[in-house]
Short mmCIF file of C-alpha atoms in Angstrom, two decimals:
data_model
loop_
_atom_site.label_atom_id
_atom_site.label_comp_id
_atom_site.label_asym_id
_atom_site.label_seq_id
_atom_site.Cartn_x
_atom_site.Cartn_y
_atom_site.Cartn_z
CA MET A 1 -13.57 46.13 10.07
CA LYS A 2 -15.17 41.82 11.20
CA ASN A 3 -14.86 41.32 8.17
CA TYR A 4 -11.18 41.90 8.39
CA LYS A 5 -11.38 39.78 11.77
CA TYR A 6 -12.58 36.77 10.01
CA ILE A 7 -10.13 36.67 7.61
CA LEU A 8 -7.71 37.37 9.90
CA LEU A 9 -9.22 34.13 12.39
CA VAL A 10 -8.99 31.75 9.03
CA ILE A 11 -5.81 32.81 8.11
CA VAL A 12 -4.98 31.74 12.55
CA ALA A 13 -6.63 29.21 11.74
CA ALA A 14 -5.52 27.47 9.21
CA PHE A 15 -1.98 27.87 11.09
CA GLY A 16 -2.90 26.19 13.76
CA TYR A 17 -3.59 23.48 11.08
CA SER A 18 -0.03 23.12 9.55
CA ALA A 19 1.86 23.43 11.96
CA SER A 20 0.45 20.45 13.85
CA ALA A 21 1.36 18.81 10.33
CA GLN A 22 3.38 16.12 10.68
CA GLN A 23 6.50 15.92 13.02
CA THR A 24 9.83 16.63 11.96
CA PRO A 25 10.95 14.01 9.74
CA ALA A 26 13.97 12.42 12.18
CA SER A 27 17.76 13.24 12.26
CA ASP A 28 20.05 10.22 10.01
CA GLN A 29 21.65 7.87 12.28
CA ASN A 30 24.69 9.31 13.31
CA GLU A 31 26.05 6.12 15.79
CA ALA A 32 25.14 2.12 16.02
CA ILE A 33 21.94 0.99 17.58
CA THR A 34 21.90 -2.96 19.09
CA ILE A 35 17.85 -3.98 19.73
CA GLN A 36 18.43 -6.69 22.28
CA GLY A 37 16.03 -9.32 23.96
CA ALA A 38 13.56 -9.14 21.42
CA THR A 39 11.52 -11.81 19.59
CA ALA A 40 12.55 -10.60 16.41
CA HIS A 41 9.56 -11.73 13.38
CA ILE A 42 12.46 -11.57 10.61
CA GLY A 43 9.29 -11.61 6.98
CA ASN A 44 10.69 -14.18 5.38
CA GLY A 45 8.81 -16.84 7.83
CA SER A 46 12.01 -17.64 10.24
CA VAL A 47 11.59 -16.21 14.12
CA ILE A 48 14.35 -15.81 15.98
CA GLU A 49 14.09 -15.74 20.03
CA ASN A 50 16.11 -12.85 21.99
CA ALA A 51 17.20 -11.57 18.96
CA THR A 52 20.07 -9.10 19.23
CA ILE A 53 19.41 -6.64 15.63
CA VAL A 54 22.30 -4.14 14.69
CA PHE A 55 21.71 -1.42 12.62
CA GLU A 56 25.14 1.38 11.57
CA ASN A 57 24.45 4.21 8.97
CA GLY A 58 20.62 2.56 8.48
CA ILE A 59 21.67 -0.81 8.18
CA ILE A 60 21.61 -3.76 9.60
CA THR A 61 25.09 -4.57 10.19
CA ALA A 62 23.72 -8.23 12.34
CA VAL A 63 21.36 -10.07 13.03
CA GLY A 64 21.46 -13.05 15.70
CA ASP A 65 21.09 -14.31 18.89
CA GLN A 66 21.82 -13.43 22.07
CA SER A 67 25.70 -14.57 21.01
CA THR A 68 25.80 -11.88 19.22
CA PRO A 69 28.25 -8.86 20.41
CA SER A 70 26.48 -5.76 20.05
CA LYS A 71 27.43 -2.41 19.55
CA GLY A 72 26.86 1.66 20.60
CA GLU A 73 23.12 2.70 22.12
CA VAL A 74 21.68 -0.42 23.40
CA ILE A 75 17.92 -1.23 23.40
CA ASN A 76 16.26 -3.51 25.81
CA ALA A 77 13.53 -5.21 24.53
CA ASN A 78 13.15 -8.11 26.57
CA GLY A 79 9.56 -9.91 26.31
CA LYS A 80 8.71 -7.57 23.49
CA HIS A 81 9.16 -8.03 19.22
CA VAL A 82 10.99 -6.67 16.20
CA TYR A 83 9.77 -5.89 13.62
CA PRO A 84 10.35 -5.11 9.58
CA GLY A 85 8.33 -2.10 8.89
CA PHE A 86 5.25 -3.28 6.65
CA ILE A 87 4.19 -2.50 3.40
CA ALA A 88 1.01 -0.83 1.83
CA PRO A 89 0.64 -1.73 -1.67
CA ALA A 90 -1.48 0.44 -4.55
CA LYS A 91 -2.55 2.81 -2.31
CA PRO A 92 -3.18 6.64 -3.15
CA LEU A 93 -1.36 7.44 0.52
CA GLY A 94 -1.00 11.09 0.13
CA LEU A 95 -3.05 12.14 -2.07
CA ILE A 96 -5.43 12.83 -1.19
CA GLU A 97 -6.37 14.51 2.71
CA VAL A 98 -10.24 15.18 3.17
CA ASN A 99 -12.11 12.96 0.63
CA ALA A 100 -15.19 15.99 0.42
CA VAL A 101 -12.41 18.75 -0.28
CA ARG A 102 -11.00 18.59 -4.41
CA ALA A 103 -8.98 20.68 -3.37
CA SER A 104 -7.08 18.03 -1.36
CA ASP A 105 -7.11 15.51 -3.33
CA ASP A 106 -4.52 14.07 -6.85
CA SER A 107 -4.75 10.66 -6.39
CA ASP A 108 -6.96 11.28 -10.11
CA GLU A 109 -6.55 13.74 -12.94
CA ILE A 110 -8.25 13.93 -16.01
CA GLY A 111 -8.71 11.71 -19.72
CA ASP A 112 -8.74 7.97 -19.68
CA MET A 113 -5.12 6.34 -20.35
CA ILE A 114 -2.55 9.16 -18.82
CA PRO A 115 0.12 6.36 -17.80
CA HIS A 116 2.24 9.03 -17.74
CA ILE A 117 0.70 11.36 -14.33
CA ARG A 118 3.31 10.70 -12.40
CA SER A 119 1.52 9.91 -7.95
CA LEU A 120 5.03 11.15 -7.19
CA ILE A 121 5.23 14.30 -7.95
CA ALA A 122 2.05 15.47 -6.36
CA TYR A 123 2.81 13.94 -3.01
CA ASN A 124 2.12 15.51 -0.11
CA ALA A 125 5.33 14.26 2.87
CA GLU A 126 3.30 16.16 5.75
CA SER A 127 0.06 14.59 5.34
CA LYS A 128 -1.50 13.68 8.46
CA VAL A 129 -3.64 10.57 7.30
CA VAL A 130 0.29 9.52 6.19
CA GLU A 131 1.07 10.46 9.27
CA SER A 132 -1.45 8.42 10.96
CA MET A 133 0.53 4.96 9.61
CA ARG A 134 3.02 4.81 11.14
CA PRO A 135 2.29 3.99 15.00
CA ASN A 136 1.38 0.32 13.46
CA GLY A 137 4.06 -0.35 11.92
CA VAL A 138 2.22 0.77 8.35
CA LEU A 139 6.23 2.24 7.49
CA ILE A 140 6.61 1.87 3.41
CA GLY A 141 3.66 2.65 0.75
CA GLN A 142 3.23 2.30 -2.94
CA ILE A 143 1.75 5.43 -4.16
CA ALA A 144 -0.95 4.86 -6.19
CA PRO A 145 -2.70 6.92 -8.96
CA GLN A 146 -6.97 5.92 -9.59
CA GLY A 147 -9.44 7.10 -12.36
CA GLY A 148 -10.19 6.44 -15.87
CA THR A 149 -8.58 2.71 -17.20
CA ILE A 150 -4.42 3.20 -17.13
CA SER A 151 -4.97 6.02 -13.88
CA GLY A 152 -0.96 6.81 -14.48
CA THR A 153 2.56 5.53 -12.76
CA SER A 154 3.23 4.42 -9.01
CA SER A 155 6.21 5.26 -6.82
CA ILE A 156 7.21 2.99 -3.68
CA VAL A 157 7.93 6.42 -0.64
CA GLN A 158 9.03 5.98 3.19
CA PHE A 159 6.44 7.38 5.65
CA ASP A 160 9.35 9.35 7.43
CA ALA A 161 10.36 12.46 4.86
CA TRP A 162 10.26 16.30 4.72
CA ASN A 163 9.01 15.94 0.67
CA TRP A 164 8.64 13.93 -1.64
CA GLU A 165 12.27 13.69 -3.08
CA ASP A 166 13.19 12.37 0.56
CA ALA A 167 10.00 10.57 1.32
CA ALA A 168 10.88 8.42 -2.19
CA ILE A 169 12.59 4.70 -2.22
CA LYS A 170 11.62 2.99 -5.71
CA VAL A 171 11.28 5.92 -8.68
CA ASP A 172 8.07 5.21 -11.70
CA ASP A 173 7.72 1.24 -10.82
CA GLY A 174 5.12 0.68 -12.60
CA ILE A 175 1.55 1.92 -13.95
CA HIS A 176 -1.48 1.27 -13.24
CA MET A 177 -4.43 -0.39 -15.21
CA ASN A 178 -8.51 -0.70 -14.01
CA TRP A 179 -9.27 -3.08 -16.65
CA PRO A 180 -13.45 -2.70 -17.53
CA ASN A 181 -15.87 -5.17 -16.02
CA THR A 182 -17.95 -7.98 -17.97
CA PHE A 183 -20.95 -6.63 -15.66
CA ARG A 184 -21.79 -3.52 -13.95
CA ARG A 185 -24.34 -2.30 -12.52
CA GLY A 186 -27.78 -1.08 -14.24
CA ARG A 187 -28.44 2.88 -14.39
CA TRP A 188 -31.78 3.38 -12.80
CA TRP A 189 -31.40 7.00 -13.22
CA ILE A 190 -31.46 6.68 -17.16
CA GLY A 191 -34.23 4.12 -17.01
CA GLU A 192 -32.10 0.86 -16.80
CA PRO A 193 -33.07 -2.35 -15.20
CA ARG A 194 -31.57 -1.99 -10.79
CA GLY A 195 -28.58 -4.53 -9.98
CA PHE A 196 -25.90 -6.07 -12.03
CA GLN A 197 -26.28 -6.13 -16.16
CA PRO A 198 -24.79 -7.60 -18.65
CA ASN A 199 -21.71 -4.53 -20.15
CA LYS A 200 -22.53 -4.76 -23.37
CA LYS A 201 -19.20 -2.31 -24.34
CA TYR A 202 -16.57 -4.43 -22.30
CA THR A 203 -15.48 -6.33 -25.88
CA GLU A 204 -14.72 -2.35 -27.10
CA ASN A 205 -13.51 -1.33 -24.23
CA THR A 206 -11.26 -4.07 -23.78
CA GLN A 207 -10.00 -3.54 -27.56
CA LYS A 208 -9.40 -0.34 -26.64
CA ILE A 209 -6.61 -1.34 -24.36
CA THR A 210 -4.88 -4.17 -26.34
CA SER A 211 -4.85 -0.70 -29.13
CA TYR A 212 -3.59 1.61 -27.17
CA LEU A 213 -0.83 -1.31 -25.69
CA SER A 214 -0.12 -2.38 -29.54
CA THR A 215 0.54 1.06 -30.15
CA ALA A 216 2.75 1.66 -26.83
CA LYS A 217 4.71 -1.36 -27.96
CA ALA A 218 4.71 0.45 -32.14
CA PHE A 219 6.09 3.70 -30.40
CA GLY A 220 9.17 2.36 -29.13
CA ASN A 221 9.76 0.41 -32.36
CA GLY A 222 11.28 4.37 -33.05
CA ASN A 223 9.82 5.11 -35.81
CA GLY A 224 10.01 8.52 -35.92
CA GLU A 225 6.92 8.94 -34.07
CA PRO A 226 6.95 12.82 -32.80
CA GLU A 227 7.31 13.07 -29.21
CA ASN A 228 4.56 11.73 -26.95
CA GLU A 229 4.80 10.97 -22.85
CA ALA A 230 1.97 8.64 -22.37
CA MET A 231 3.96 6.52 -24.98
CA LYS A 232 6.88 7.67 -23.69
CA ALA A 233 6.26 6.56 -20.26
CA MET A 234 5.25 3.08 -21.59
CA GLN A 235 8.09 1.87 -22.56
CA GLY A 236 9.14 0.82 -19.48
CA LEU A 237 6.33 -1.88 -19.42
CA TYR A 238 8.43 -3.86 -22.86
CA ASN A 239 11.68 -3.20 -21.57
CA GLY A 240 10.77 -4.75 -17.78
CA SER A 241 12.06 -1.62 -15.71
CA LYS A 242 8.52 -1.00 -15.10
CA LYS A 243 5.33 -3.02 -13.88
CA LEU A 244 1.74 -3.64 -14.69
CA TYR A 245 -0.64 -3.85 -11.56
CA VAL A 246 -4.13 -5.06 -13.69
CA TYR A 247 -6.98 -4.70 -11.52
CA ALA A 248 -9.54 -7.35 -11.82
CA ASN A 249 -11.43 -9.72 -9.63
CA GLY A 250 -13.65 -11.80 -11.61
CA GLU A 251 -13.02 -15.29 -13.67
CA LYS A 252 -13.03 -13.81 -17.47
CA GLU A 253 -11.89 -10.35 -16.28
CA ILE A 254 -8.67 -11.83 -14.89
CA ILE A 255 -7.44 -14.35 -17.80
CA ASP A 256 -8.28 -11.80 -20.64
CA ALA A 257 -6.11 -8.90 -18.61
CA ILE A 258 -3.22 -11.73 -18.50
CA THR A 259 -3.19 -13.18 -21.69
CA LEU A 260 -4.34 -9.74 -24.14
CA CYS A 261 -1.19 -8.18 -22.17
CA LYS A 262 0.80 -10.31 -22.67
CA ASP A 263 0.45 -10.47 -26.13
CA ALA A 264 0.74 -7.66 -26.39
CA GLY A 265 3.77 -8.32 -24.83
CA ILE A 266 4.47 -6.46 -21.64
CA LYS A 267 7.06 -8.55 -19.61
CA GLU A 268 6.02 -8.08 -15.89
CA ILE A 269 1.94 -8.52 -14.42
CA VAL A 270 0.71 -7.91 -11.16
CA LEU A 271 -2.60 -8.74 -10.20
CA ILE A 272 -4.37 -6.42 -7.74
CA GLY A 273 -7.79 -7.58 -6.14
CA GLY A 274 -8.35 -11.38 -7.14
CA TYR A 275 -11.43 -12.16 -6.42
CA GLU A 276 -11.69 -14.59 -8.13
CA ALA A 277 -8.27 -15.89 -9.13
CA TYR A 278 -9.28 -18.17 -6.00
CA LYS A 279 -10.34 -20.53 -9.86
CA ILE A 280 -8.17 -20.62 -12.12
CA ILE A 281 -4.96 -20.24 -9.01
CA PRO A 282 -3.07 -23.04 -12.12
CA PHE A 283 -2.93 -20.24 -15.33
CA LEU A 284 -1.79 -17.63 -12.59
CA LYS A 285 1.00 -20.17 -11.85
CA GLN A 286 1.62 -20.97 -16.01
CA ASN A 287 1.92 -16.99 -15.76
CA ASN A 288 3.80 -15.78 -13.34
CA ILE A 289 1.17 -13.58 -11.80
CA ALA A 290 2.11 -12.73 -8.28
CA VAL A 291 -1.39 -11.04 -6.82
CA LEU A 292 -1.78 -7.89 -4.41
CA VAL A 293 -5.13 -9.75 -2.91
CA GLN A 294 -7.92 -8.35 -1.37
CA HIS A 295 -7.73 -7.30 1.93
CA THR A 296 -10.15 -9.82 5.01
CA HIS A 297 -12.26 -7.35 6.54
CA ASN A 298 -14.53 -8.02 4.07
CA VAL A 299 -18.02 -9.50 3.39
CA PRO A 300 -18.73 -11.94 0.08
CA ASN A 301 -19.47 -9.70 -3.22
CA LYS A 302 -21.27 -12.42 -4.62
CA ALA A 303 -24.65 -14.52 -2.62
CA ASP A 304 -24.43 -17.58 -3.30
CA ASP A 305 -19.63 -17.52 -2.31
CA ASP A 306 -18.80 -18.73 0.50
CA TYR A 307 -19.93 -16.90 4.09
CA ASP A 308 -15.72 -16.79 4.72
CA LEU A 309 -14.50 -17.00 0.93
CA PRO A 310 -13.08 -13.05 1.67
CA TYR A 311 -11.77 -14.01 5.15
CA LYS A 312 -9.26 -16.68 3.51
CA LEU A 313 -8.97 -16.11 -0.09
CA PRO A 314 -4.96 -14.85 0.44
CA LYS A 315 -4.33 -18.37 2.29
CA LEU A 316 -6.40 -19.64 -0.43
CA LEU A 317 -4.07 -18.71 -2.79
CA MET A 318 -1.56 -18.72 -0.97
CA ASP A 319 -1.39 -22.57 -0.79
CA GLY A 320 -2.04 -23.22 -4.40
CA GLY A 321 1.76 -21.87 -4.23
CA LEU A 322 1.54 -18.31 -5.53
CA THR A 323 2.63 -15.31 -4.66
CA VAL A 324 0.13 -13.44 -2.55
CA ALA A 325 0.22 -9.85 -0.37
CA ILE A 326 -2.60 -7.54 1.14
CA GLN A 327 -3.07 -4.67 -0.68
CA ASN A 328 -7.14 -2.40 0.67
CA SER A 329 -7.86 -0.44 -2.38
CA GLY A 330 -11.54 0.57 -2.80
CA THR A 331 -11.05 2.12 1.12
CA SER A 332 -10.34 5.41 2.32
CA ASN A 333 -6.65 6.32 2.96
CA PHE A 334 -7.03 6.21 7.16
CA GLN A 335 -8.16 2.46 6.96
CA THR A 336 -4.97 1.77 5.84
CA ARG A 337 -3.24 1.74 9.05
CA ASN A 338 -5.53 -2.04 9.70
CA LEU A 339 -2.69 -3.58 8.13
CA PRO A 340 -1.48 -5.91 10.45
CA PHE A 341 -4.66 -6.63 11.22
CA TYR A 342 -5.73 -7.98 7.94
CA ALA A 343 -3.12 -10.39 8.23
CA GLY A 344 -3.30 -11.53 11.80
CA GLN A 345 -7.07 -11.80 10.16
CA LEU A 346 -5.67 -15.05 8.18
CA VAL A 347 -4.33 -17.07 11.70
CA GLY A 348 -7.90 -17.35 12.28
CA GLN A 349 -8.21 -19.41 9.17
CA GLY A 350 -5.68 -22.18 9.64
CA MET A 351 -2.68 -19.30 8.68
CA GLU A 352 1.10 -19.55 10.17
CA LYS A 353 1.71 -16.68 11.97
CA GLU A 354 4.95 -16.17 10.10
CA GLN A 355 3.50 -16.36 7.64
CA ALA A 356 0.86 -14.14 7.55
CA LEU A 357 3.42 -11.36 8.37
CA GLN A 358 4.66 -12.04 5.55
CA LEU A 359 2.06 -11.16 3.56
CA ILE A 360 2.30 -6.95 4.62
CA THR A 361 6.24 -7.69 4.34
CA GLY A 362 9.18 -10.13 2.65
CA ASN A 363 6.15 -10.55 -0.20
CA THR A 364 4.86 -7.78 -0.77
CA ALA A 365 8.39 -5.97 -1.21
CA LYS A 366 9.54 -9.12 -3.04
CA ILE A 367 6.14 -7.37 -5.49
CA LEU A 368 7.28 -4.38 -5.85
CA GLY A 369 10.00 -4.95 -6.08
CA ILE A 370 12.68 -3.48 -3.47
CA ASP A 371 13.42 -7.33 -1.67
CA SER A 372 16.86 -6.27 -1.91
CA ASN A 373 16.60 -4.26 0.69
CA TYR A 374 13.37 -3.55 2.47
CA GLY A 375 10.69 -6.47 3.98
CA THR A 376 12.59 -8.97 6.43
CA LEU A 377 16.09 -8.64 9.19
CA GLU A 378 18.23 -9.01 6.88
CA LYS A 379 22.14 -8.21 7.46
CA GLY A 380 22.95 -5.96 4.66
CA LYS A 381 19.27 -4.75 4.48
CA SER A 382 17.86 -1.09 5.60
CA ALA A 383 17.23 -0.63 9.11
CA THR A 384 13.33 -0.20 8.52
CA LEU A 385 12.40 -2.06 11.42
CA PHE A 386 10.15 -1.44 14.49
CA ILE A 387 9.73 -2.44 17.97
CA SER A 388 5.68 -3.86 19.61
CA GLU A 389 5.30 -4.82 22.88
CA GLY A 390 3.49 -8.00 21.97
CA ASP A 391 2.60 -9.57 18.24
CA ALA A 392 2.06 -6.05 15.95
CA LEU A 393 -0.72 -8.85 14.00
CA ASP A 394 -3.12 -7.97 16.88
CA MET A 395 -4.46 -5.18 17.44
CA ILE A 396 -4.26 -5.31 21.62
CA GLY A 397 -0.28 -7.01 20.91
CA ASN A 398 0.03 -3.91 18.45
CA ASP A 399 1.59 -1.56 20.81
CA LEU A 400 4.79 0.27 19.35
CA SER A 401 7.70 1.17 21.73
CA LYS A 402 10.12 2.54 18.84
CA ALA A 403 10.16 2.65 14.91
CA PHE A 404 13.38 3.17 12.33
CA ILE A 405 13.56 3.96 8.74
CA ASP A 406 16.38 3.75 6.83
CA GLY A 407 17.79 4.02 10.85
CA ARG A 408 16.65 6.88 11.75
CA ASP A 409 14.80 6.70 14.77
CA ILE A 410 11.09 8.31 14.15
CA SER A 411 8.19 9.77 15.94
CA LEU A 412 5.35 8.10 17.24
CA GLU A 413 3.17 10.91 17.89
CA THR A 414 0.35 11.81 15.23
CA HIS A 415 -2.47 14.35 15.00
CA GLN A 416 -4.75 10.79 17.08
CA THR A 417 -2.77 9.73 19.67
CA GLU A 418 -2.26 14.02 21.00
CA LEU A 419 -5.50 13.67 21.27
CA TRP A 420 -6.01 11.08 22.63
CA LYS A 421 -3.64 11.65 25.27
CA ARG A 422 -6.26 14.74 26.23
CA TYR A 423 -9.65 12.72 26.15
CA MET A 424 -7.97 10.61 27.74
CA ASP A 425 -6.54 13.08 30.01
CA LYS A 426 -10.06 14.43 30.77
CA TYR A 427 -11.80 11.12 31.17
CA ASN A 428 -9.22 10.63 34.05
CA ALA A 429 -9.49 13.72 35.30
CA GLY A 430 -13.48 12.47 35.74
CA LYS A 431 -12.58 9.64 38.01
#
């Protein structure tokens, strides 16, 4: 009998956890909405004071000053700020719920070269981690796989959906590749010296990649090969329908990756990480390479690097004329909600605030190929935006009162906000 009671308790607890999952997705917009009086941060470097923004059926129909006619429900946002929804690229959001629980981790699959593994079909739209992005204004993400050399195929989603089909904005947008390092840490447990050591297999590893790329290109030439899902998934890199997202940080690794992939016939390449990209800006410009640079809340990788290199790296690349956006691969999924504060850090490095905003809105949308509908507050684009009480790039000012995804008035309640209210009530009661 005790065992039955224990089993029942586990079932009830599990049900209670699932019942407190993500808020029910919002209903479609059914009447026009006008936001009046706010400072509108467009996402392309411009600002409209005392702005009027009108949207219907999920699409922005007017953006202008106070003389712009209102329509439908009017939201008085005097003294507040309106921003386009922030975009988080290259993260396995919705693929990992609890890092320590293997059954909740779908970010990596068995195999080293698996371009045909699609992250989208494993995306959990009811993830509490995904839900926690929204109160900070992060409303869109590129759901990227991890692991191996070629990790798989990413897709871009919005963060208020019943399932992955509803969430999808752009399906199978690109393939993610981890370029080998020229140095690696010594494996002391098998007798290797501690610290960084030259990777003796670097050339072998890069040759393996170039051979795979050559095989994939030959497969696309139609020589009667048998069905091969991995090779079929690679074809978008050669016809321009997919981008190759290459993770590399060292100067040599970046040059090798871009040169060899370009030589293999890949049309569009995006660099992710790019810690030493500032050393080779002319090379990156020549090859038309956009950079999803590592986030700014970081420490230098090497003892002789500038102490503030991670803080100023995005600005160095922007000043060099590159298209840059911020990502935070290598950190936990939960930290993605700090994306606006990574951009805010750059203001302290001399970057204009509206330019810093572009690194998580307009520039990100352009790099991911969704800028025709998302990333800026412009007529004809999706009404994916939010109202903040203050400066959304500042931890104190980032206080959302309203958020919309495709015009739908979404909930800003999460598991974290529920806990905050619960314990604030306890704290206040004890005064």
